[in-house]
PDB file of C-alpha atoms in Angstrom:
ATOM      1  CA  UNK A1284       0.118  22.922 -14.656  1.00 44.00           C
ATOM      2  CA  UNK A1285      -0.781  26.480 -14.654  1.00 44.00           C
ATOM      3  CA  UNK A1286      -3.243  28.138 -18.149  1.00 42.00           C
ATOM      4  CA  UNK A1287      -3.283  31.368 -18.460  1.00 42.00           C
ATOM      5  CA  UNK A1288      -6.590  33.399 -17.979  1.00 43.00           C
ATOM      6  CA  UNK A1289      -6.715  36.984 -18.770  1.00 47.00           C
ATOM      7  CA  UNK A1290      -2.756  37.393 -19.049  1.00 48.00           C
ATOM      8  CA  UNK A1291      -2.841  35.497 -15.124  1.00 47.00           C
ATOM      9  CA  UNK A1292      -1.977  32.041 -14.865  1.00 45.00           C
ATOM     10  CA  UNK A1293      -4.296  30.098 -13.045  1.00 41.00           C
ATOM     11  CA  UNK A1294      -3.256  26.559 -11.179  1.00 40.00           C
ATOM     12  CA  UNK A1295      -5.770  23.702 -11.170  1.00 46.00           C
ATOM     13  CA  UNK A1296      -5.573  20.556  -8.404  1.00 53.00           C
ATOM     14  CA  UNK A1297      -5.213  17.340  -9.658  1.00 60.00           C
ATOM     15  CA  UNK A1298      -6.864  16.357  -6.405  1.00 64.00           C
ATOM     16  CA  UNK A1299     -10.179  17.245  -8.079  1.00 65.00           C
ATOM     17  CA  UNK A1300      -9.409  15.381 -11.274  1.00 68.00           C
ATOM     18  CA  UNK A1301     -11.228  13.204 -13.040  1.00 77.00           C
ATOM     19  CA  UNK A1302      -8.886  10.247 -12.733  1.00 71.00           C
ATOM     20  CA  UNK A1303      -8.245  10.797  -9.149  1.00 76.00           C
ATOM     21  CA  UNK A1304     -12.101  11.092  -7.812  1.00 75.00           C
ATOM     22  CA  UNK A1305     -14.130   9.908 -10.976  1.00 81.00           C
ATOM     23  CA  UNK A1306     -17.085  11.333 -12.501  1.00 84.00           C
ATOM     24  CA  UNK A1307     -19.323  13.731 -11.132  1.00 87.00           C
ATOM     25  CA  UNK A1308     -21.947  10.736 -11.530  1.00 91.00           C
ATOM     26  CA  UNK A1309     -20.336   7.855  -9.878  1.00 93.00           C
ATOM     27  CA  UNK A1310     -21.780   6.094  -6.940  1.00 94.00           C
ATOM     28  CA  UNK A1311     -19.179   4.881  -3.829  1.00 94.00           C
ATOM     29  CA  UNK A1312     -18.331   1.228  -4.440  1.00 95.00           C
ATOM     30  CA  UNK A1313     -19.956  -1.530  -1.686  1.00 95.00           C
ATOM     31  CA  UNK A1314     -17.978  -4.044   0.026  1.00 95.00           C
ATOM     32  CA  UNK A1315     -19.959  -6.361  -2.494  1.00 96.00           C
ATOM     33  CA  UNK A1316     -18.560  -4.560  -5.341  1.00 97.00           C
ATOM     34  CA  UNK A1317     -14.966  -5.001  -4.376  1.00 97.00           C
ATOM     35  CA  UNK A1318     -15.318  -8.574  -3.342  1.00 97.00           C
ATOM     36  CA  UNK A1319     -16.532  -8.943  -6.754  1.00 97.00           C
ATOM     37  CA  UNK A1320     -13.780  -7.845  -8.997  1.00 98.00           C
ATOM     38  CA  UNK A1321     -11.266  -9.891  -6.292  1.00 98.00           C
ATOM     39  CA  UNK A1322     -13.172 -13.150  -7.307  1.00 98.00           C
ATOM     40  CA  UNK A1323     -12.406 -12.056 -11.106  1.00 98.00           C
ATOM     41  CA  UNK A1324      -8.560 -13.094 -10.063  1.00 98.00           C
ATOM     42  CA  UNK A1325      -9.359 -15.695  -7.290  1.00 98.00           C
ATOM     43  CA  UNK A1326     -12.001 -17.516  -9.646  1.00 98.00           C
ATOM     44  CA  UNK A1327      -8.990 -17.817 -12.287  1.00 98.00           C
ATOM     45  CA  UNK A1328      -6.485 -19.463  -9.616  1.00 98.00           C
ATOM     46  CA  UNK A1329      -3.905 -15.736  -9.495  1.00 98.00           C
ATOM     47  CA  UNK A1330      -3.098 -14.943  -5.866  1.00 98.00           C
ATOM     48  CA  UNK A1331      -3.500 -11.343  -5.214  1.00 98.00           C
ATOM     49  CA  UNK A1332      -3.374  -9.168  -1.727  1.00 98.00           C
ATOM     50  CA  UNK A1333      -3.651  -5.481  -1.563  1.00 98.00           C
ATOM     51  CA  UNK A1334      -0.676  -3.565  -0.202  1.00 98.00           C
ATOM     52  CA  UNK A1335       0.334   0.304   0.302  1.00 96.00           C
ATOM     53  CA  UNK A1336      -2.868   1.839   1.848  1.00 96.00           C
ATOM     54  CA  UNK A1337      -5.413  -0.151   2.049  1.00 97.00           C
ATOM     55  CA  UNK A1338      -3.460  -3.314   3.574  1.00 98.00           C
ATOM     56  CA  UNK A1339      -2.060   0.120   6.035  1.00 98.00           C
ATOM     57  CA  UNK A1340      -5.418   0.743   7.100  1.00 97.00           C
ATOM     58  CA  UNK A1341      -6.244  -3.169   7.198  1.00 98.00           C
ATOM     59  CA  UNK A1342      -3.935  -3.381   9.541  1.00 98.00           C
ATOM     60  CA  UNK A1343      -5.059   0.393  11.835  1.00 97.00           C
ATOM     61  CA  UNK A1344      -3.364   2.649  10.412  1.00 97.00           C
ATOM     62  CA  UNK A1345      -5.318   6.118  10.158  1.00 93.00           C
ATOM     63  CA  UNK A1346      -3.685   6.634   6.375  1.00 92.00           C
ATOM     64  CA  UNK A1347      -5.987   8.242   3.308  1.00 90.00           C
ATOM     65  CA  UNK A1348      -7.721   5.725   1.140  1.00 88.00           C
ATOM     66  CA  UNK A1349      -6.596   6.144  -2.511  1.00 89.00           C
ATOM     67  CA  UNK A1350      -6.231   3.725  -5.212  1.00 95.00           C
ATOM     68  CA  UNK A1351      -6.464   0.057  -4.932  1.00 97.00           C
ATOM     69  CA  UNK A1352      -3.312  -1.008  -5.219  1.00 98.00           C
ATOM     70  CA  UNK A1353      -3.479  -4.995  -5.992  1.00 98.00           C
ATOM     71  CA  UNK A1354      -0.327  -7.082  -5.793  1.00 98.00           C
ATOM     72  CA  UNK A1355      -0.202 -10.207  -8.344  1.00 98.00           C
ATOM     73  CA  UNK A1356       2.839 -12.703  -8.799  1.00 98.00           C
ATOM     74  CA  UNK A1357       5.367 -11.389 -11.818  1.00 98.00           C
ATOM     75  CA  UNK A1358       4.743 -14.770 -13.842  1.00 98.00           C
ATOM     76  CA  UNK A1359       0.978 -13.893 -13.659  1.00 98.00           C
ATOM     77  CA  UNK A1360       0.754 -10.082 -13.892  1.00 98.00           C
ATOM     78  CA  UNK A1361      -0.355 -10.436 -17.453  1.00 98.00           C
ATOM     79  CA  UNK A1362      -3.123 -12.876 -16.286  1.00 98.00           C
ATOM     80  CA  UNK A1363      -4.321 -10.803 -14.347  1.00 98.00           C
ATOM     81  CA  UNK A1364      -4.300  -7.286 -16.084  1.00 98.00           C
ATOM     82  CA  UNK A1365      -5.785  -9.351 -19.302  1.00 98.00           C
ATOM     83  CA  UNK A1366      -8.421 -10.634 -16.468  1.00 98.00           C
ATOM     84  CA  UNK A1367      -9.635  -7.339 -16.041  1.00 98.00           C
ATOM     85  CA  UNK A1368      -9.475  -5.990 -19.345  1.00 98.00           C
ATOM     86  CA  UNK A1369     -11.644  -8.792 -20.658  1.00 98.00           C
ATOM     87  CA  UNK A1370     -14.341  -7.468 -17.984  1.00 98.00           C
ATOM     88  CA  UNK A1371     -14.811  -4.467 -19.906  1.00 96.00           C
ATOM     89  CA  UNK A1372     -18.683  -4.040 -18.663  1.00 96.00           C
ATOM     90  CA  UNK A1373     -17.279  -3.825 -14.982  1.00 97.00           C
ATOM     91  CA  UNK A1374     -13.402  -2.272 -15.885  1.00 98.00           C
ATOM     92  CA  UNK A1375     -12.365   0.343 -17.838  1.00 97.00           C
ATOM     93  CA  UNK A1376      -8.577   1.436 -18.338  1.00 97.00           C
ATOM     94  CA  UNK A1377      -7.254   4.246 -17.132  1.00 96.00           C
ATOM     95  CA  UNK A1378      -4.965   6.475 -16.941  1.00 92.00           C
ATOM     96  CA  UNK A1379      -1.773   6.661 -14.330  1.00 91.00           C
ATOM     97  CA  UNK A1380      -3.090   9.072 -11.609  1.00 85.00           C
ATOM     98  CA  UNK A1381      -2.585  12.570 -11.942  1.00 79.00           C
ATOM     99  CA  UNK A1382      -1.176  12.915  -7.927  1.00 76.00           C
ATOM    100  CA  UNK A1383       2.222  10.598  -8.749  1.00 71.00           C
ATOM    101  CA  UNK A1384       4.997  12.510 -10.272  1.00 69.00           C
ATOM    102  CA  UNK A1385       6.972  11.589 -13.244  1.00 67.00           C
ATOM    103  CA  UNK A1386       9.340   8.945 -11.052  1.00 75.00           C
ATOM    104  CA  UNK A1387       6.542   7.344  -9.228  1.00 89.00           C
ATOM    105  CA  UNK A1388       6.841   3.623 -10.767  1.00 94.00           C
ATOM    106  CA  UNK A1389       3.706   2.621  -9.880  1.00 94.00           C
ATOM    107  CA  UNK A1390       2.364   5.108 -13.078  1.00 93.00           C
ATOM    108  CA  UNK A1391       4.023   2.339 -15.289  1.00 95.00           C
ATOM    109  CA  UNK A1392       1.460   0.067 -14.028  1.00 97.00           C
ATOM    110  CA  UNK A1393      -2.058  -1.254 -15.715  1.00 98.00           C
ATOM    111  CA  UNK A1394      -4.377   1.014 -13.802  1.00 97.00           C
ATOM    112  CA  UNK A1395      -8.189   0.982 -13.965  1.00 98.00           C
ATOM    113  CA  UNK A1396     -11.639   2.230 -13.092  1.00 97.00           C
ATOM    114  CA  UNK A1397     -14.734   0.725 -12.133  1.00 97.00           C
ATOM    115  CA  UNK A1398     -17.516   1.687 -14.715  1.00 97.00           C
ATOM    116  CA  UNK A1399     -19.836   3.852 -12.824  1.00 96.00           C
ATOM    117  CA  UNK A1400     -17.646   4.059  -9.600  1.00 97.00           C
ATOM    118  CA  UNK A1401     -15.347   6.496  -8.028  1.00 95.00           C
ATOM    119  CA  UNK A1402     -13.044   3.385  -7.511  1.00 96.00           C
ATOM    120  CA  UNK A1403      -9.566   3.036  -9.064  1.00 96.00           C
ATOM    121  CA  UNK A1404      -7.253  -0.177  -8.902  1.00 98.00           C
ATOM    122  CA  UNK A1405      -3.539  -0.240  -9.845  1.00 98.00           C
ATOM    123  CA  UNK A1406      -1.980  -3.658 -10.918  1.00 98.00           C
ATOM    124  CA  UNK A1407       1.684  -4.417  -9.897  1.00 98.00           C
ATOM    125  CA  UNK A1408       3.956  -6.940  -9.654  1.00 98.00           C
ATOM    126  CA  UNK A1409       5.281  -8.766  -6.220  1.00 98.00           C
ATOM    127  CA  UNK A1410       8.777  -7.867  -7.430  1.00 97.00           C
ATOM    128  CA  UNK A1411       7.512  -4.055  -7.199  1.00 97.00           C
ATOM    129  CA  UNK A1412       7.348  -4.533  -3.398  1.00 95.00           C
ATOM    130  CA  UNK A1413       9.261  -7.421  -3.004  1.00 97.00           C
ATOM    131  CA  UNK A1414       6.712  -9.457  -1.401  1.00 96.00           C
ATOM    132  CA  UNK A1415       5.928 -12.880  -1.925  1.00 93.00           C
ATOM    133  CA  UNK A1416       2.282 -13.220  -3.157  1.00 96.00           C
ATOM    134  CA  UNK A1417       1.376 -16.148  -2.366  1.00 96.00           C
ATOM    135  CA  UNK A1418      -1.314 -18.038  -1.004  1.00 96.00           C
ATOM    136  CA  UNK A1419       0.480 -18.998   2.257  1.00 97.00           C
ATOM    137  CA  UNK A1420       1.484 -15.476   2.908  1.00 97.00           C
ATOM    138  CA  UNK A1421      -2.133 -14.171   2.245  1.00 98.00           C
ATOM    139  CA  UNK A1422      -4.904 -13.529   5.024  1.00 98.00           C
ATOM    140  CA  UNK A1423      -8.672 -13.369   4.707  1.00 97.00           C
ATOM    141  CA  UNK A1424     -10.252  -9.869   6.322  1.00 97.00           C
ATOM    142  CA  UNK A1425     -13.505 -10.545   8.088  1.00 96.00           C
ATOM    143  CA  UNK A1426     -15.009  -8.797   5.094  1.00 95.00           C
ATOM    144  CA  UNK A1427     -13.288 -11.693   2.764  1.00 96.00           C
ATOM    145  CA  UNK A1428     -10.610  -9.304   0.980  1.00 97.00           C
ATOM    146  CA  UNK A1429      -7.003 -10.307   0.664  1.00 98.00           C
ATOM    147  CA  UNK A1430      -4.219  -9.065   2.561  1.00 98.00           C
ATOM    148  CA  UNK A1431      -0.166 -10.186   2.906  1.00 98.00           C
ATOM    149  CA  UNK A1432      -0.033 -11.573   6.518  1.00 98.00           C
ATOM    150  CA  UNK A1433       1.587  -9.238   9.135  1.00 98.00           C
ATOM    151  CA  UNK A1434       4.810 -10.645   8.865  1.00 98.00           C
ATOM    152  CA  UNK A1435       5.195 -10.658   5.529  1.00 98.00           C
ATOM    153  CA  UNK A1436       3.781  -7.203   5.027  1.00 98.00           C
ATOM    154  CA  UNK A1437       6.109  -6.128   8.027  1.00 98.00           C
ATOM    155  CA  UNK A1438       9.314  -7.447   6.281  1.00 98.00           C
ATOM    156  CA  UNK A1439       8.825  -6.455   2.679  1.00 98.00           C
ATOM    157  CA  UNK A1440       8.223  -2.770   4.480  1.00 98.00           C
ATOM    158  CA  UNK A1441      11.923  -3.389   6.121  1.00 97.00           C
ATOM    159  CA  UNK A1442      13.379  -4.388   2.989  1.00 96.00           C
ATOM    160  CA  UNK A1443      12.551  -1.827   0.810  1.00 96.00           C
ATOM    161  CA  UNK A1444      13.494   0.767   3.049  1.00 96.00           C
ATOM    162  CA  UNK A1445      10.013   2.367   3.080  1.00 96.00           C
ATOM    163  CA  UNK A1446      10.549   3.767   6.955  1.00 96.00           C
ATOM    164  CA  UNK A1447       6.873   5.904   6.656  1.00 96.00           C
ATOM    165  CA  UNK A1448       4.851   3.009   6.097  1.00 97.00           C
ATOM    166  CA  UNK A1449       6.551   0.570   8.365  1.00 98.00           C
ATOM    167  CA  UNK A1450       6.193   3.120  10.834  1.00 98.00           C
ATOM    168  CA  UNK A1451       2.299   3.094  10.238  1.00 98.00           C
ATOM    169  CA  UNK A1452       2.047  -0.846  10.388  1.00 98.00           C
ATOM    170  CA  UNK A1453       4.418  -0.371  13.658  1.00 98.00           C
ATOM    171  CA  UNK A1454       1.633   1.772  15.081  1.00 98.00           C
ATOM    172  CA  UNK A1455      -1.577   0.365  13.512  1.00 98.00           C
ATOM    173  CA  UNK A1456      -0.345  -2.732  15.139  1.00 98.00           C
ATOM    174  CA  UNK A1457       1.680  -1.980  18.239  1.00 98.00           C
ATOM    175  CA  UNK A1458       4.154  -3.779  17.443  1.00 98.00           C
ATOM    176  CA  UNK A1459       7.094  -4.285  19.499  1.00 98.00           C
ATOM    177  CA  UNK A1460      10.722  -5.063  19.154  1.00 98.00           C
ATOM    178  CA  UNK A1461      10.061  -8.161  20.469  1.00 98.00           C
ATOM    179  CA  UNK A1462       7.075  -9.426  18.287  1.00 98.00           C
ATOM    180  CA  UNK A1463       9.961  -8.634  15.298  1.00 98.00           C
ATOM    181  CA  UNK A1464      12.183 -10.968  16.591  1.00 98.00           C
ATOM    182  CA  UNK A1465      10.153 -13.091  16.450  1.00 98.00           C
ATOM    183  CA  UNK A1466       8.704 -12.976  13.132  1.00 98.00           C
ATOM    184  CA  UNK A1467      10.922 -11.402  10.855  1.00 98.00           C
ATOM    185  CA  UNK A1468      14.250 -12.210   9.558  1.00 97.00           C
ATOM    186  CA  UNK A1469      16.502  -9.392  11.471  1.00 97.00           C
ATOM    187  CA  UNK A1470      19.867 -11.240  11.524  1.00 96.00           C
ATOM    188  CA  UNK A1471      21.208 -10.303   7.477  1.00 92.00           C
ATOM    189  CA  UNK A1472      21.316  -7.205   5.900  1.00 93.00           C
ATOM    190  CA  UNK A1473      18.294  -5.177   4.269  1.00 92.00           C
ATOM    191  CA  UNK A1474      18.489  -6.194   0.611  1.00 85.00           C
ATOM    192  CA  UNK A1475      20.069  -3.758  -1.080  1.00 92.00           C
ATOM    193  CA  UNK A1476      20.042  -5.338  -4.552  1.00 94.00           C
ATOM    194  CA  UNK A1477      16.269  -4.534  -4.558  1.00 95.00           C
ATOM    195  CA  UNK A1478      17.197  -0.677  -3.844  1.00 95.00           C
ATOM    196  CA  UNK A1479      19.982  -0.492  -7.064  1.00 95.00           C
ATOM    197  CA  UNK A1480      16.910  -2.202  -9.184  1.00 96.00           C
ATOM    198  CA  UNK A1481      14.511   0.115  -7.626  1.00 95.00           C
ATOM    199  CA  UNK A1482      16.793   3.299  -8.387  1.00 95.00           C
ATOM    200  CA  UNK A1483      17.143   1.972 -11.912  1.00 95.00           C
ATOM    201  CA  UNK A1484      13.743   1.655 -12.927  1.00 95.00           C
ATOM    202  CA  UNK A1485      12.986   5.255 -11.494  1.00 94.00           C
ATOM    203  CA  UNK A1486      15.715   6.447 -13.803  1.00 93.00           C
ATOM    204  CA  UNK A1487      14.933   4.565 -17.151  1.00 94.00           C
ATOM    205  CA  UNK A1488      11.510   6.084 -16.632  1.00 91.00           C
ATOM    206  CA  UNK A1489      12.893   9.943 -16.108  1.00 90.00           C
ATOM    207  CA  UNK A1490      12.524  10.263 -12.269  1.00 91.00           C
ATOM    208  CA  UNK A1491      15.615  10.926  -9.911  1.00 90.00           C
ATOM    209  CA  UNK A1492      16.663   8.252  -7.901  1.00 91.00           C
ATOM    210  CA  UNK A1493      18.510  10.855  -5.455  1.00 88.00           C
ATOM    211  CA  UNK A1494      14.514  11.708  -3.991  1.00 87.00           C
ATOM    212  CA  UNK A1495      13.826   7.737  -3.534  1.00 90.00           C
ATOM    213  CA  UNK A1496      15.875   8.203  -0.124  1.00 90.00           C
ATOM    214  CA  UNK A1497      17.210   4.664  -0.487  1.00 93.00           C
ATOM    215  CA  UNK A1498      20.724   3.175   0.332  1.00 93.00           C
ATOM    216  CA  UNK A1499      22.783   0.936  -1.545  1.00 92.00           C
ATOM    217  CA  UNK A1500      24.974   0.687   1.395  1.00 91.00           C
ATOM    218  CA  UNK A1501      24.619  -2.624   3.475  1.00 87.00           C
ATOM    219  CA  UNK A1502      22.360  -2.221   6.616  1.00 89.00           C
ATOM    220  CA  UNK A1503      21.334  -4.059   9.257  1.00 94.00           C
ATOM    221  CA  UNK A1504      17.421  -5.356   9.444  1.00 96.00           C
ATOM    222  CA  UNK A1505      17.800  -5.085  13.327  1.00 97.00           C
ATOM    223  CA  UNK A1506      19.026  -1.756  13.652  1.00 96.00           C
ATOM    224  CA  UNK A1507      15.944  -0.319  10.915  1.00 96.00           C
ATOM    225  CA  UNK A1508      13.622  -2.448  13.420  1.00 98.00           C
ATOM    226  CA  UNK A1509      14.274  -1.563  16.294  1.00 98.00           C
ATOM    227  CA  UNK A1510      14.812   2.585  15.658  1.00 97.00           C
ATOM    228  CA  UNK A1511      11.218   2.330  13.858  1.00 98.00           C
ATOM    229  CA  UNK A1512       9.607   0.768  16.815  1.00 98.00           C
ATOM    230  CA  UNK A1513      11.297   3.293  19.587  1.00 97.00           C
ATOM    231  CA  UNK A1514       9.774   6.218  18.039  1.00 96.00           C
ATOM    232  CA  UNK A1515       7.000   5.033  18.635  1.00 96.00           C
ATOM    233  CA  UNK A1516       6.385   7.440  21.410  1.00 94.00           C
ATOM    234  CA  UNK A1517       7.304  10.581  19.748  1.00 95.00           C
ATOM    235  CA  UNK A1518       5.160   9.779  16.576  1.00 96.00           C
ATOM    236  CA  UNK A1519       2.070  10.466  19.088  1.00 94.00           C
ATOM    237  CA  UNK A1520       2.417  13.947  19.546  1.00 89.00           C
ATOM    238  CA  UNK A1521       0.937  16.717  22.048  1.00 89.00           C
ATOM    239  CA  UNK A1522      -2.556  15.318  21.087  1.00 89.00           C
ATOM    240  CA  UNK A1523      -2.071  11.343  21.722  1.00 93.00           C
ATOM    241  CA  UNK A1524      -1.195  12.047  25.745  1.00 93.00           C
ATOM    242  CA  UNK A1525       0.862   8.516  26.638  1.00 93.00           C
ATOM    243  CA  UNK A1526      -1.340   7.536  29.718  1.00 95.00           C
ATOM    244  CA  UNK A1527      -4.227   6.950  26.910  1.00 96.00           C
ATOM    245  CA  UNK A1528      -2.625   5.847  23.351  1.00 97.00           C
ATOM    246  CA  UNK A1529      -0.261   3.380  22.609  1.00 96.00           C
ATOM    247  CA  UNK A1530       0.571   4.394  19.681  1.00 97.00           C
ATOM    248  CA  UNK A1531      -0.671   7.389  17.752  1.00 96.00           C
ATOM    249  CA  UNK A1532      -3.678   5.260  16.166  1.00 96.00           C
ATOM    250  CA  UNK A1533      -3.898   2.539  19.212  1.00 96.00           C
ATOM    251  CA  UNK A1534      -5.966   3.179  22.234  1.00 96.00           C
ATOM    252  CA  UNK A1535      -3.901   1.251  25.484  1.00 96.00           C
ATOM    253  CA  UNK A1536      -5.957  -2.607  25.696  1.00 94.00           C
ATOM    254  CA  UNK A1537      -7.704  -1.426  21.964  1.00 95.00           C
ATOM    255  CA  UNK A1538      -8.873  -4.100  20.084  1.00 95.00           C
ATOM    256  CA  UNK A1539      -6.484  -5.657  17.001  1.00 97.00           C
ATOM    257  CA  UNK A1540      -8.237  -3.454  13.801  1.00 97.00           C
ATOM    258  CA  UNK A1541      -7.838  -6.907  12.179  1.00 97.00           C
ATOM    259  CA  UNK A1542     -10.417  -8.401  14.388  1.00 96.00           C
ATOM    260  CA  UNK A1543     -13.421  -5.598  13.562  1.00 92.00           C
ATOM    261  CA  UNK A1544     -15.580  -5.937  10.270  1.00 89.00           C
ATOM    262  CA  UNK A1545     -14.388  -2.280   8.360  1.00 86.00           C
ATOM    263  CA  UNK A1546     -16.599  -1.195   5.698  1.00 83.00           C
ATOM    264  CA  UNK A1547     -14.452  -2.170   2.314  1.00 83.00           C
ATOM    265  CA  UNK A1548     -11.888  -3.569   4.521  1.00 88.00           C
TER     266      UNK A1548
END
C-alpha cells in the first residue's frame, strides 16, 4: 500500500516484511529444528506431509522456498493447530502472509512462526488440496521429513487443475507419459466438484474465482497428462540445450533428488 511522504506516495515490499522474512534477529532454522516441530504432530498419532513448495523441491524442482505449508487430515486439523498452539515456547501465531492476495485461501489458514526463527508454517486441511493424508500415502525423506508419495502428490496436482506445479513435479522428476499410466488414475474425468467448491470458498472470502483459472467443465485426466508432460521440452529454454538436460531442472542420467540428503529437505 502506498503512504504518503512529503505530498509523494511512497510503496513499501511486503517481500521485506516482517511476517514474510521474520525479525531482524532470527537465526535460519536446522534440519533438527524442523524435525522437531514434525514430531509435535507425529508424537500425537496426526499424519501430516508437506505439499506446495517444499514437497516441489523434495521432489527437484528449482522452486523458491517460502512457508511451510503442512497438510493434516480435515477430522484432525484442529488437533493439530491446538498441537502447536499449546507449544507456545517453540510457536507463536501469526499472521496470514503479506505476499497472498485477498482470494488466496490458504490466508484462512492457522499460520505460525517459530520463536526466534525466520521460519513460517501454514496449517491446512487435505480437502484444501484434495490429497489423502495418510500414512500409506506418506514417504520418509532421507532427512526424516514427511512428504505425499509421488503418485499421490502427482494426482492431487492433476485434479485440482494446478498445471504450474504439476509441470514442476513433471520436471523435478522426469516423468513420462508412461510412468502416469501407470500410476495415476487417467481413465475418468478431473474432478470438477473440487473446482465449484474451490471457486466458492475464494468467493465467500472476497477473491474472484474468474483469476483461479479453473474449469467446471468435465475434462479428461489423460489429455491434462499427457499435454503437461510434452512440454516438457519447451519448458527448458535457450539455456537448458537438449543434448544436456532432460528437463529444465534434470541433468540426462541425474540422480532422483529424492535419493540425495538436502539440507531441510
Amino acid at each position: 500500500m502506498p503512504e504518503i511522504l512529503g505530498g509523494k506516495p511512497t510503496f513499501h515490499s511486503c517481500i521485506l516484511d516482517e511476517d514474510v522474512v521474520g525479525l531482524s534477529s532470527d537465526t535460519s532454522p536446522s534440519h533438527e529444528d524442523v524435525v522437531r516441530i514434525i514430531a509435535i504432530l507425529e508424537d500425537a498419532g496426526v499424519p501430516c506431509c508437506f505439499i506446495e513448495e517444499y514437497a516441489l523441491i523434495y521432489y527437484g524442482s528449482g522452486r523458491k522456498q517460502n512457508d511451510r505449508v503442512l497438510c493434516v487430515p480435515d477430522d484432525q486439523h484442529k488437533k493439530a493447530t491446538d498441537l502447536f498452539t499449546l507449544h507456545d515456547t517453540l510457536l507463536t501465531p501469526s499472521r496470514p502472509s503479506p505476499m497472498g492476495g485477498v482470494g488466496n485461501l490458504l490466508r484462512t489458514f492457522p499460520r505460525f512462526k517459530v520463536v526466534g526463527q525466520r521460519d513460517f508454517w501454514v496449517i491446512v486441511t487435505a480437502s484444501y488440496c484434495n490429497l489423502p493424508c495418510k500414512t500409506a500415502d506418506i514417504v520418509k525423506s532421507l532427512g526424516g521429513l514427511p512428504y505425499p508419495k509421488l503418485s499421490v502428490y502427482a494426482q492431487s496436482l492433476l485434479d485440482t487443475q494446478n498445471g504450474t506445479d504439476l509441470e514442476e513435479l513433471i520436471d523435478g522428476m522426469d516423468l513420462s507419459e508412461e510412468w502416469g499410466e501407470k500410476n495415476l488414475e487417467l481413465d475418468v474425468d478431473i474432478d470438477v466438484e473440487w473446482a465449484r467448491r474451490r471457486k466458492d470458498a475464494v468467493q465467500a472470502i472476497g477473491g474472484n474465482p474468474a483469476y483461479l483459472g479453473l474449469s467446471t467443465n468435465p475434462k479428461q485426466r489423460r489429455v491434462a497428462w499427457q499435454a503437461s508432460v510434452r512440454r516438457k521440452k519447451a519448458r527448458m529454454g535457450l539455456k537448458k540445450p537438449a543434448e544436456l538436460y532432460a528437463t529444465r531442472w534434470r541433468r540426462h542420467e541425474s540422480q532422483d533428488p529424492t535419493c540425495i540428503r538436502r539440507n531441510l529437505i
